[in-house]
């Protein structure tokens, strides 16, 4: 069945792979990027492709993109909030401006898309929103990734609430939590480092070097297979609320579940002795 997909962050990485696979499968694709030139250079041209220059932090820009998509294709069936970037740095190192900038794109940019697309999805009584977070939105056990993880934890939280809010309208929501996929995410164009690093944070520097020097280019996740998995989940009509991608993501999620369960068991007596009448 031919559908119209609205993809953000479509000029590179997973977003660009979504564009390629969806067009090959005969779907309509509205693809957003910060510049039309960069998007067309990466994705080329296609009768079913609508390239859109969008500033995701500007509500009017997002609204125009959504309206242009509906005007061209008649509807929007699937939304993929994929745009975002990584911010390295210990919480003490990062300035207010650095932290807010990461939230502006990763969190508020996605919320702008959701806010502008939902009137159309509600009216048509169908649709599916996929918010691409990270396994770092499920476990924060990554020194130097606190702000980035916070943006992705936020995405996990609002996606879960969203799924309950829009169910009555026939609209679905899924949060995608990838592990390490071999894209350019760990390169300069997608990864910001702290402006004023603090030398004492040796664990953070070690993590930073490990990601930019050792992991980059050696990620175990295949972007082609990762994107295909999301498309398959959507086509099934039964996509889960939480969709982990990659054996590493699944393993880290299980470790987090076990850790939290052990914490609950160890502290259950104290945790539950807080009601009126409890001794």
Short mmCIF file of C-alpha atoms in Angstrom, two decimals:
data_model
loop_
_atom_site.label_atom_id
_atom_site.label_comp_id
_atom_site.label_asym_id
_atom_site.label_seq_id
_atom_site.Cartn_x
_atom_site.Cartn_y
_atom_site.Cartn_z
CA UNK A 1 0.00 0.00 0.00
CA UNK A 2 1.43 3.35 -1.07
CA UNK A 3 1.84 5.81 1.79
CA UNK A 4 3.21 9.28 2.36
CA UNK A 5 6.11 9.51 4.80
CA UNK A 6 7.39 12.73 6.37
CA UNK A 7 11.07 12.35 7.33
CA UNK A 8 13.19 14.91 9.24
CA UNK A 9 16.98 14.98 9.12
CA UNK A 10 16.87 13.35 5.71
CA UNK A 11 20.15 14.48 4.16
CA UNK A 12 22.38 11.97 5.96
CA UNK A 13 22.50 8.88 8.15
CA UNK A 14 19.33 6.94 8.90
CA UNK A 15 17.17 9.72 7.47
CA UNK A 16 18.77 9.45 4.04
CA UNK A 17 18.45 5.68 4.15
CA UNK A 18 14.74 6.05 4.88
CA UNK A 19 14.37 8.21 1.78
CA UNK A 20 16.17 5.69 -0.44
CA UNK A 21 14.26 2.63 0.77
CA UNK A 22 10.85 4.29 0.79
CA UNK A 23 11.21 5.68 -2.74
CA UNK A 24 12.42 2.30 -3.96
CA UNK A 25 9.29 0.74 -2.48
CA UNK A 26 7.04 3.22 -4.30
CA UNK A 27 6.05 5.45 -1.40
CA UNK A 28 5.76 9.24 -1.38
CA UNK A 29 8.43 10.94 0.71
CA UNK A 30 8.54 14.47 2.10
CA UNK A 31 12.13 14.90 3.24
CA UNK A 32 13.35 17.78 5.37
CA UNK A 33 16.80 19.20 5.84
CA UNK A 34 18.38 22.51 6.78
CA UNK A 35 19.16 23.21 3.11
CA UNK A 36 17.51 22.08 -0.11
CA UNK A 37 20.86 21.96 -1.90
CA UNK A 38 22.36 19.53 0.60
CA UNK A 39 19.28 17.35 0.52
CA UNK A 40 19.08 17.20 -3.27
CA UNK A 41 22.79 16.47 -3.48
CA UNK A 42 22.41 13.54 -1.11
CA UNK A 43 19.02 12.18 -2.18
CA UNK A 44 18.81 13.27 -5.81
CA UNK A 45 15.46 13.94 -7.46
CA UNK A 46 12.43 11.70 -7.83
CA UNK A 47 8.78 12.22 -8.83
CA UNK A 48 7.67 10.93 -5.43
CA UNK A 49 10.16 13.03 -3.45
CA UNK A 50 9.33 16.42 -1.99
CA UNK A 51 12.52 18.06 -0.65
CA UNK A 52 11.82 20.65 2.03
CA UNK A 53 14.12 23.20 3.63
CA UNK A 54 13.03 23.36 7.26
CA UNK A 55 14.23 24.95 10.47
CA UNK A 56 12.79 22.53 13.00
CA UNK A 57 13.12 25.03 15.84
CA UNK A 58 10.85 27.47 13.98
CA UNK A 59 7.17 26.53 14.26
CA UNK A 60 6.16 28.48 11.16
CA UNK A 61 8.83 26.72 9.09
CA UNK A 62 7.57 23.33 10.26
CA UNK A 63 3.96 24.29 9.64
CA UNK A 64 4.76 25.35 6.08
CA UNK A 65 6.54 22.05 5.41
CA UNK A 66 3.60 20.03 6.71
CA UNK A 67 1.11 22.09 4.67
CA UNK A 68 3.22 21.73 1.52
CA UNK A 69 3.34 17.97 2.02
CA UNK A 70 -0.42 17.65 2.37
CA UNK A 71 -0.94 19.95 -0.61
CA UNK A 72 1.29 17.80 -2.83
CA UNK A 73 0.42 14.29 -1.67
CA UNK A 74 -3.02 14.75 -0.12
CA UNK A 75 -2.14 13.28 3.26
CA UNK A 76 0.60 12.29 5.67
CA UNK A 77 0.54 8.68 6.83
CA UNK A 78 3.83 8.19 8.66
CA UNK A 79 6.09 10.68 10.42
CA UNK A 80 9.71 9.92 11.32
CA UNK A 81 11.26 12.44 13.71
CA UNK A 82 14.85 11.53 12.94
CA UNK A 83 16.68 14.87 13.06
CA UNK A 84 19.07 15.44 15.93
CA UNK A 85 22.70 15.62 16.94
CA UNK A 86 24.95 14.40 19.72
CA UNK A 87 26.36 16.63 22.44
CA UNK A 88 29.37 15.39 24.33
CA UNK A 89 30.53 16.82 27.63
CA UNK A 90 30.13 16.38 31.37
CA UNK A 91 27.18 18.24 32.87
CA UNK A 92 29.54 20.63 34.65
CA UNK A 93 31.40 21.36 31.42
CA UNK A 94 28.48 22.27 29.20
CA UNK A 95 27.18 25.80 29.19
CA UNK A 96 23.50 26.64 29.43
CA UNK A 97 23.58 27.60 25.75
CA UNK A 98 25.12 24.27 24.69
CA UNK A 99 22.57 22.27 26.67
CA UNK A 100 19.60 24.31 25.45
CA UNK A 101 20.73 24.09 21.84
CA UNK A 102 20.72 20.29 22.03
CA UNK A 103 17.23 20.30 23.56
CA UNK A 104 16.01 22.80 20.96
CA UNK A 105 16.78 20.44 18.09
CA UNK A 106 16.38 16.99 19.62
CA UNK A 107 13.32 17.67 21.77
CA UNK A 108 11.53 20.85 20.77
CA UNK A 109 12.14 20.28 17.07
CA UNK A 110 10.37 16.93 17.28
CA UNK A 111 7.57 18.46 19.36
CA UNK A 112 7.07 21.16 16.72
CA UNK A 113 6.60 18.47 14.07
CA UNK A 114 4.18 16.52 16.25
CA UNK A 115 2.17 19.65 17.07
CA UNK A 116 1.82 20.63 13.41
CA UNK A 117 1.16 17.21 11.93
CA UNK A 118 -1.39 15.94 14.46
CA UNK A 119 -4.34 18.06 13.23
CA UNK A 120 -4.03 16.28 9.87
CA UNK A 121 -3.63 12.82 11.42
CA UNK A 122 -6.58 13.35 13.76
CA UNK A 123 -8.78 14.55 10.90
CA UNK A 124 -8.00 11.52 8.75
CA UNK A 125 -8.32 9.15 11.71
CA UNK A 126 -5.02 7.39 11.06
CA UNK A 127 -1.27 7.79 11.09
CA UNK A 128 1.88 6.64 12.83
CA UNK A 129 4.59 8.77 14.43
CA UNK A 130 8.04 7.23 14.87
CA UNK A 131 10.35 9.23 17.14
CA UNK A 132 13.98 8.18 16.71
CA UNK A 133 15.60 8.38 20.14
CA UNK A 134 18.56 6.23 21.20
CA UNK A 135 19.34 3.45 23.61
CA UNK A 136 20.84 6.44 25.44
CA UNK A 137 17.24 7.42 26.08
CA UNK A 138 16.74 4.23 28.07
CA UNK A 139 20.04 4.00 29.91
CA UNK A 140 22.26 6.92 30.81
CA UNK A 141 25.31 4.82 31.64
CA UNK A 142 27.51 6.84 29.28
CA UNK A 143 29.92 9.33 30.89
CA UNK A 144 29.93 12.58 28.95
CA UNK A 145 26.58 12.01 27.29
CA UNK A 146 24.32 13.36 30.04
CA UNK A 147 22.66 16.18 28.12
CA UNK A 148 22.25 14.10 24.97
CA UNK A 149 20.78 11.24 27.00
CA UNK A 150 18.45 13.71 28.68
CA UNK A 151 17.12 14.81 25.29
CA UNK A 152 16.48 11.21 24.33
CA UNK A 153 14.93 10.32 27.71
CA UNK A 154 12.60 13.26 27.06
CA UNK A 155 11.69 11.85 23.67
CA UNK A 156 10.96 8.45 25.22
CA UNK A 157 8.74 10.09 27.83
CA UNK A 158 6.67 12.21 25.49
CA UNK A 159 6.31 9.38 22.98
CA UNK A 160 4.88 7.13 25.66
CA UNK A 161 2.37 9.80 26.71
CA UNK A 162 1.64 10.59 23.06
CA UNK A 163 0.69 6.98 22.36
CA UNK A 164 -2.06 7.21 24.99
CA UNK A 165 -3.19 10.68 23.93
CA UNK A 166 -3.74 9.86 20.26
CA UNK A 167 -5.02 6.29 20.47
CA UNK A 168 -8.64 7.45 20.39
CA UNK A 169 -8.00 9.07 17.00
CA UNK A 170 -6.60 5.92 15.39
CA UNK A 171 -3.05 7.34 15.51
CA UNK A 172 -0.08 5.33 16.78
CA UNK A 173 3.28 6.32 18.25
CA UNK A 174 6.55 4.40 18.51
CA UNK A 175 9.88 5.39 20.00
CA UNK A 176 12.85 3.88 18.14
CA UNK A 177 15.92 3.21 20.29
CA UNK A 178 18.96 2.38 18.13
CA UNK A 179 22.26 1.20 19.45
CA UNK A 180 25.47 1.91 17.52
CA UNK A 181 24.82 2.09 13.77
CA UNK A 182 27.50 2.79 11.20
CA UNK A 183 26.45 6.30 10.17
CA UNK A 184 28.22 9.64 10.44
CA UNK A 185 26.66 10.35 13.86
CA UNK A 186 30.03 10.28 15.63
CA UNK A 187 31.61 12.70 13.17
CA UNK A 188 31.93 16.49 13.45
CA UNK A 189 28.81 17.30 11.44
CA UNK A 190 26.58 15.44 13.90
CA UNK A 191 28.55 15.56 17.14
CA UNK A 192 29.35 18.62 19.25
CA UNK A 193 32.09 18.65 21.88
CA UNK A 194 32.23 20.94 24.93
CA UNK A 195 33.58 24.44 24.36
CA UNK A 196 35.37 24.46 27.73
CA UNK A 197 36.42 20.92 28.73
CA UNK A 198 37.55 20.31 32.29
CA UNK A 199 40.70 18.19 32.47
CA UNK A 200 39.74 16.48 35.72
CA UNK A 201 36.95 14.53 34.01
CA UNK A 202 39.13 11.63 32.89
CA UNK A 203 36.19 9.22 32.49
CA UNK A 204 34.45 11.68 30.18
CA UNK A 205 37.57 12.24 28.06
CA UNK A 206 38.05 8.48 27.84
CA UNK A 207 34.46 8.03 26.70
CA UNK A 208 34.82 10.89 24.21
CA UNK A 209 37.98 9.41 22.69
CA UNK A 210 36.49 5.93 22.61
CA UNK A 211 33.47 7.12 20.65
CA UNK A 212 35.25 9.40 18.19
CA UNK A 213 38.36 7.28 17.62
CA UNK A 214 37.51 3.63 18.35
CA UNK A 215 33.76 3.19 17.82
CA UNK A 216 33.36 5.56 14.86
CA UNK A 217 33.51 3.50 11.69
CA UNK A 218 33.31 0.23 13.60
CA UNK A 219 29.68 0.30 14.74
CA UNK A 220 28.01 -3.08 14.47
CA UNK A 221 24.63 -1.83 13.26
CA UNK A 222 23.84 -1.82 9.54
CA UNK A 223 21.79 1.31 8.68
CA UNK A 224 20.15 -0.47 5.75
CA UNK A 225 18.85 -3.23 8.01
CA UNK A 226 17.92 -0.81 10.78
CA UNK A 227 15.74 1.31 8.51
CA UNK A 228 14.25 -1.79 6.90
CA UNK A 229 13.25 -3.01 10.37
CA UNK A 230 11.34 0.22 11.11
CA UNK A 231 9.58 0.08 7.73
CA UNK A 232 8.68 -3.56 8.35
CA UNK A 233 7.34 -2.74 11.81
CA UNK A 234 5.14 0.02 10.38
CA UNK A 235 3.84 -2.21 7.59
CA UNK A 236 2.86 -4.89 10.11
CA UNK A 237 0.26 -2.59 11.64
CA UNK A 238 1.42 -3.82 15.05
CA UNK A 239 4.55 -1.76 15.70
CA UNK A 240 5.47 -1.68 19.41
CA UNK A 241 5.66 1.40 21.58
CA UNK A 242 9.35 0.62 22.22
CA UNK A 243 11.35 -0.56 19.20
CA UNK A 244 14.98 -1.29 20.08
CA UNK A 245 17.35 -1.62 17.13
CA UNK A 246 20.54 -3.64 17.33
CA UNK A 247 21.74 -6.50 19.49
CA UNK A 248 23.72 -3.99 21.55
CA UNK A 249 20.61 -1.90 22.27
CA UNK A 250 18.64 -4.98 23.29
CA UNK A 251 21.47 -6.10 25.57
CA UNK A 252 21.81 -2.69 27.22
CA UNK A 253 18.05 -2.48 27.73
CA UNK A 254 18.02 -5.85 29.45
CA UNK A 255 20.91 -4.78 31.69
CA UNK A 256 19.02 -1.61 32.63
CA UNK A 257 15.85 -3.61 33.37
CA UNK A 258 17.78 -5.99 35.60
CA UNK A 259 19.56 -3.14 37.39
CA UNK A 260 16.30 -1.30 38.14
CA UNK A 261 14.54 -4.47 39.24
CA UNK A 262 17.39 -5.26 41.64
CA UNK A 263 17.25 -1.72 43.04
CA UNK A 264 13.50 -2.04 43.60
CA UNK A 265 13.89 -5.37 45.38
CA UNK A 266 16.76 -4.16 47.56
CA UNK A 267 14.91 -1.04 48.69
CA UNK A 268 11.31 -2.23 48.52
CA UNK A 269 10.76 -2.25 52.29
CA UNK A 270 11.85 1.37 52.65
CA UNK A 271 10.13 2.47 49.45
CA UNK A 272 6.77 1.05 50.48
CA UNK A 273 6.88 2.20 54.12
CA UNK A 274 5.88 5.74 53.19
CA UNK A 275 2.10 5.65 53.38
CA UNK A 276 -0.17 6.88 56.18
CA UNK A 277 -0.33 4.27 58.90
CA UNK A 278 2.90 2.58 57.83
CA UNK A 279 5.54 1.85 60.50
#
